[in-house]
Tab-separated table of C-alpha atoms and ligand atoms in Angstrom:
chain	number	residue	atom	x	y	z
A	30	UNK	CA	37.765	119.328	93.409
A	31	UNK	CA	39.937	121.603	91.222
A	32	UNK	CA	41.120	121.034	87.526
A	33	UNK	CA	44.693	120.716	88.859
A	34	UNK	CA	43.996	118.152	91.195
A	35	UNK	CA	42.080	116.140	88.744
A	36	UNK	CA	44.944	116.379	86.364
A	37	UNK	CA	47.297	115.514	89.027
A	38	UNK	CA	45.327	112.341	90.304
A	39	UNK	CA	45.226	111.262	86.672
A	40	UNK	CA	48.829	111.776	86.088
A	41	UNK	CA	49.564	109.933	89.277
A	42	UNK	CA	47.475	106.959	88.171
A	43	UNK	CA	48.968	106.773	84.763
A	44	UNK	CA	52.762	106.858	86.478
A	45	UNK	CA	51.727	103.954	88.917
A	46	UNK	CA	50.933	101.915	85.913
A	47	UNK	CA	54.272	102.057	84.172
A	48	UNK	CA	56.104	98.904	83.940
A	49	UNK	CA	58.793	99.876	81.350
A	50	UNK	CA	60.522	103.246	80.619
A	51	UNK	CA	63.282	104.170	77.810
A	52	UNK	CA	65.870	106.254	78.459
A	53	UNK	CA	67.797	108.141	75.386
A	54	UNK	CA	70.874	107.958	77.205
A	55	UNK	CA	72.833	110.276	74.734
A	56	UNK	CA	71.703	112.138	71.617
A	57	UNK	CA	74.997	111.349	70.280
A	58	UNK	CA	75.741	108.801	67.642
A	59	UNK	CA	78.685	107.662	65.600
A	60	UNK	CA	76.684	107.695	62.752
A	61	UNK	CA	73.951	109.927	61.180
A	62	UNK	CA	71.032	107.989	59.773
A	63	UNK	CA	68.715	109.568	57.271
A	64	UNK	CA	65.442	108.437	59.320
A	65	UNK	CA	66.688	108.759	62.709
A	66	UNK	CA	63.730	109.573	64.948
A	67	UNK	CA	66.117	111.414	67.358
A	68	UNK	CA	68.015	113.272	64.923
A	69	UNK	CA	71.175	111.837	66.397
A	70	UNK	CA	74.594	112.265	64.907
A	71	UNK	CA	78.357	112.885	65.699
A	72	UNK	CA	77.652	116.470	66.341
A	73	UNK	CA	75.030	115.975	69.025
A	74	UNK	CA	76.802	115.987	72.364
A	75	UNK	CA	74.056	115.731	75.089
A	76	UNK	CA	74.394	112.626	77.350
A	77	UNK	CA	73.150	111.677	80.793
A	78	UNK	CA	75.395	110.424	83.573
A	79	UNK	CA	75.079	107.596	85.735
A	80	UNK	CA	73.916	109.771	88.677
A	81	UNK	CA	71.207	111.603	86.615
A	82	UNK	CA	69.987	108.134	85.313
A	83	UNK	CA	70.112	106.387	88.444
A	84	UNK	CA	67.961	109.316	90.144
A	85	UNK	CA	65.309	109.059	87.548
A	86	UNK	CA	65.029	105.181	87.581
A	87	UNK	CA	64.619	105.300	91.533
A	88	UNK	CA	62.051	108.202	91.416
A	89	UNK	CA	59.910	106.192	88.914
A	90	UNK	CA	60.198	102.956	90.407
A	91	UNK	CA	59.165	104.558	93.760
A	92	UNK	CA	55.729	105.612	92.171
A	93	UNK	CA	55.139	102.771	89.620
A	94	UNK	CA	55.239	98.981	88.818
A	95	UNK	CA	58.387	99.535	86.775
A	96	UNK	CA	60.365	96.204	85.871
A	97	UNK	CA	62.017	96.920	82.636
A	98	UNK	CA	64.418	99.846	81.757
A	99	UNK	CA	65.290	100.249	77.741
A	100	UNK	CA	68.621	102.009	77.219
A	101	UNK	CA	68.266	103.636	73.830
A	102	UNK	CA	69.869	107.118	71.946
A	103	UNK	CA	71.594	107.827	70.349
A	104	UNK	CA	74.148	105.160	70.391
A	105	UNK	CA	74.129	104.339	74.292
A	106	UNK	CA	77.471	102.344	74.214
A	107	UNK	CA	79.264	105.512	73.642
A	108	UNK	CA	78.637	106.293	77.217
A	109	UNK	CA	80.877	103.552	78.326
A	110	UNK	CA	81.288	102.831	82.150
A	111	UNK	CA	78.211	104.890	82.800
A	112	UNK	CA	76.115	102.763	80.718
A	113	UNK	CA	77.666	99.155	82.369
A	114	UNK	CA	77.456	100.824	85.727
A	115	UNK	CA	73.365	101.662	85.252
A	116	UNK	CA	72.685	98.221	83.743
A	117	UNK	CA	74.447	96.664	86.799
A	118	UNK	CA	72.399	99.241	89.022
A	119	UNK	CA	68.930	97.905	87.307
A	120	UNK	CA	70.130	94.262	87.572
A	121	UNK	CA	70.999	94.641	91.438
A	122	UNK	CA	67.586	95.977	92.245
A	123	UNK	CA	65.798	93.526	90.030
A	124	UNK	CA	64.971	95.401	86.872
A	125	UNK	CA	65.224	93.955	83.711
A	126	UNK	CA	67.309	95.806	80.848
A	127	UNK	CA	67.404	96.156	77.241
A	128	UNK	CA	69.960	97.876	75.117
A	129	UNK	CA	69.321	99.212	71.585
A	130	UNK	CA	72.338	99.596	69.645
A	131	UNK	CA	73.521	100.101	65.759
A	132	UNK	CA	76.399	97.206	66.610
A	133	UNK	CA	79.115	99.508	65.010
A	134	UNK	CA	81.252	98.528	67.926
A	135	UNK	CA	81.427	94.757	66.479
A	136	UNK	CA	84.473	95.875	64.134
A	137	UNK	CA	86.035	92.169	64.596
A	138	UNK	CA	85.375	88.988	66.538
A	139	UNK	CA	87.515	90.171	69.444
A	140	UNK	CA	85.879	93.410	70.050
A	141	UNK	CA	82.521	91.980	69.728
A	142	UNK	CA	83.331	89.314	72.415
A	143	UNK	CA	84.685	92.220	74.375
A	144	UNK	CA	81.381	94.106	74.366
A	145	UNK	CA	79.204	90.989	74.884
A	146	UNK	CA	81.096	90.133	77.813
A	147	UNK	CA	80.930	93.503	79.318
A	148	UNK	CA	77.341	93.458	78.513
A	149	UNK	CA	76.369	90.148	80.290
A	150	UNK	CA	78.617	90.937	83.421
A	151	UNK	CA	76.831	94.144	83.828
A	152	UNK	CA	73.745	92.013	83.644
A	153	UNK	CA	72.064	92.927	80.494
A	154	UNK	CA	69.135	90.849	79.564
A	155	UNK	CA	68.116	91.806	76.154
A	156	UNK	CA	70.078	92.999	73.118
A	157	UNK	CA	68.565	94.815	70.245
A	158	UNK	CA	70.530	95.358	67.218
A	159	UNK	CA	69.228	98.231	64.711
A	160	UNK	CA	69.860	97.577	61.137
A	161	UNK	CA	68.256	98.387	57.871
A	162	UNK	CA	69.151	100.073	54.556
A	163	UNK	CA	69.834	103.512	56.317
A	164	UNK	CA	72.278	101.759	59.257
A	165	UNK	CA	73.664	99.553	56.640
A	166	UNK	CA	75.232	102.582	54.740
A	167	UNK	CA	77.629	103.285	57.634
A	168	UNK	CA	77.570	100.185	59.672
A	169	UNK	CA	78.591	97.138	57.875
A	170	UNK	CA	76.180	94.292	57.918
A	171	UNK	CA	79.204	92.026	59.104
A	172	UNK	CA	78.869	93.779	62.414
A	173	UNK	CA	75.354	92.431	62.721
A	174	UNK	CA	76.536	89.016	61.664
A	175	UNK	CA	79.250	88.737	64.126
A	176	UNK	CA	76.964	89.872	67.288
A	177	UNK	CA	74.167	87.632	66.095
A	178	UNK	CA	76.569	84.731	66.303
A	179	UNK	CA	78.405	85.840	69.220
A	180	UNK	CA	75.303	86.667	71.288
A	181	UNK	CA	73.793	83.175	70.462
A	182	UNK	CA	73.615	80.863	73.628
A	183	UNK	CA	75.156	83.322	76.166
A	184	UNK	CA	72.057	83.763	78.373
A	185	UNK	CA	70.387	86.839	77.189
A	186	UNK	CA	66.758	86.572	77.563
A	187	UNK	CA	66.378	88.184	73.937
A	188	UNK	CA	68.269	88.780	71.021
A	189	UNK	CA	66.158	90.917	68.730
A	190	UNK	CA	67.105	92.574	65.133
A	191	UNK	CA	65.273	95.635	64.910
A	192	UNK	CA	64.642	96.275	60.988
A	193	UNK	CA	62.827	98.924	59.529
A	194	UNK	CA	61.919	98.628	56.092
A	195	UNK	CA	59.533	99.287	53.135
A	196	UNK	CA	58.668	98.095	49.743
A	197	UNK	CA	61.810	99.374	48.006
A	198	UNK	CA	64.133	98.275	50.890
A	199	UNK	CA	67.123	96.047	50.238
A	200	UNK	CA	67.745	95.052	54.012
A	201	UNK	CA	64.211	93.480	54.815
A	202	UNK	CA	63.540	90.691	57.396
A	203	UNK	CA	63.926	88.283	54.553
A	204	UNK	CA	67.129	89.422	53.467
A	205	UNK	CA	68.273	89.346	57.090
A	206	UNK	CA	67.480	85.623	57.382
A	207	UNK	CA	69.104	84.829	53.854
A	208	UNK	CA	72.022	86.950	55.015
A	209	UNK	CA	72.432	85.021	58.506
A	210	UNK	CA	71.478	81.716	57.164
A	211	UNK	CA	68.504	80.714	59.288
A	212	UNK	CA	64.685	81.067	59.852
A	213	UNK	CA	64.131	83.713	62.429
A	214	UNK	CA	60.665	84.400	63.748
A	215	UNK	CA	58.902	88.064	63.385
A	216	UNK	CA	57.605	89.816	66.161
A	217	UNK	CA	54.747	91.519	63.935
A	218	UNK	CA	52.282	89.599	62.137
A	219	UNK	CA	50.952	90.631	58.442
A	220	UNK	CA	48.190	92.653	60.525
A	221	UNK	CA	50.894	94.562	62.534
A	222	UNK	CA	49.777	92.483	65.696
A	223	UNK	CA	52.767	92.231	68.206
A	224	UNK	CA	53.445	88.349	69.082
A	225	UNK	CA	56.802	87.541	71.194
A	226	UNK	CA	58.161	84.145	69.646
A	227	UNK	CA	58.869	81.244	72.077
A	228	UNK	CA	62.414	81.115	73.465
A	229	UNK	CA	64.567	78.972	71.668
A	230	UNK	CA	66.170	75.517	73.393
A	231	UNK	CA	68.810	77.762	74.928
A	232	UNK	CA	66.489	79.907	76.719
A	233	UNK	CA	66.521	83.053	74.550
A	234	UNK	CA	64.208	84.706	72.462
A	235	UNK	CA	65.459	85.298	68.985
A	236	UNK	CA	63.635	87.550	66.526
A	237	UNK	CA	63.200	90.227	64.145
A	238	UNK	CA	61.338	93.278	64.867
A	239	UNK	CA	59.809	93.982	61.473
A	240	UNK	CA	58.544	97.328	61.436
A	241	UNK	CA	57.839	99.996	58.630
A	242	UNK	CA	59.552	103.248	58.014
A	243	UNK	CA	57.945	106.179	59.853
A	244	UNK	CA	57.948	109.773	58.857
A	245	UNK	CA	59.178	111.083	62.187
A	246	UNK	CA	62.293	112.918	63.238
A	247	UNK	CA	65.037	113.123	60.526
A	248	UNK	CA	62.864	110.665	58.636
A	249	UNK	CA	59.869	112.663	58.108
A	250	UNK	CA	60.276	113.618	54.484
A	251	UNK	CA	60.705	109.885	53.940
B	14	SF4	S1	72.118	104.435	64.645
B	14	SF4	FE1	70.052	104.969	65.688
B	14	SF4	S2	70.473	106.636	66.991
B	14	SF4	FE2	72.076	106.545	65.538
B	14	SF4	S3	71.757	107.803	63.869
B	14	SF4	FE3	70.948	105.911	63.305
B	14	SF4	S4	68.837	105.716	63.855
B	14	SF4	FE4	69.774	107.401	64.935
C-alpha cells in the first residue's frame, strides 16, 4: 500500500466522522476588533456566494455525518439574502444551523425584531452573539441587550453570548449577568470542561460561552 493511499484512506475516514462544520462566509466585518482571529474588518472584501456554500455543504454532507453548519465570519449578516437563503437550504435538508454575529444590526427595537424574524423564518436554530471588551468598543452593549431580550422565547434551540475575557477585562461573564439582570449558565466550568446547560422552560438553551483571550490572528500580541 502506498503512502498516498494510506493518507487518502485516513483523510476519508476523518471526513466521514465530521458532524459539524463552520463556514467563514466572509472576511468582511463592519468593525475591526483588536483580537480578531480572522483579521476581519471593513476593508476585507472576500465573501462566499450562496451557490459556493451550497456546493460545499452538499459535497461534505455526501461524505460525512454532517448535522450542523455554523455560519461565521467576518460578519455573516453582511451577506444579506445569501445568508438567509443558505440557512433556509440547510433547514430544508435537515441540517441544524448556528449563526455567529457581532450583533451590530440591533441598532433599535425595530431593526432587532426584523433580523430575528428573518433568521427564524429562514430556519436558524442557534444564535451566538459575540461580545467582550474588544467588540464593545464599536458595538454598544445595548445591541447585545436588545438581541438577548428579543430572542427570548422565540423558538431558537440556543441563544449564546460568546464572551472572551481575561483578568483585566471589563466585559466578563459576571458583568453581563449584572448588565442583563439575570443569572445565566456558563458553558465552561472552572477547569475548562465544556458542559451544555439544560434548556430553559421555553425549550431554548440560554448560556454564556466563557472563553479566555487567545493569542491568535490579530490578537497574537495580546
Ligand atoms: S466582530 Fe468578529 S469578525 Fe468582526 S472584527 Fe470583531 S472579532 Fe473579527
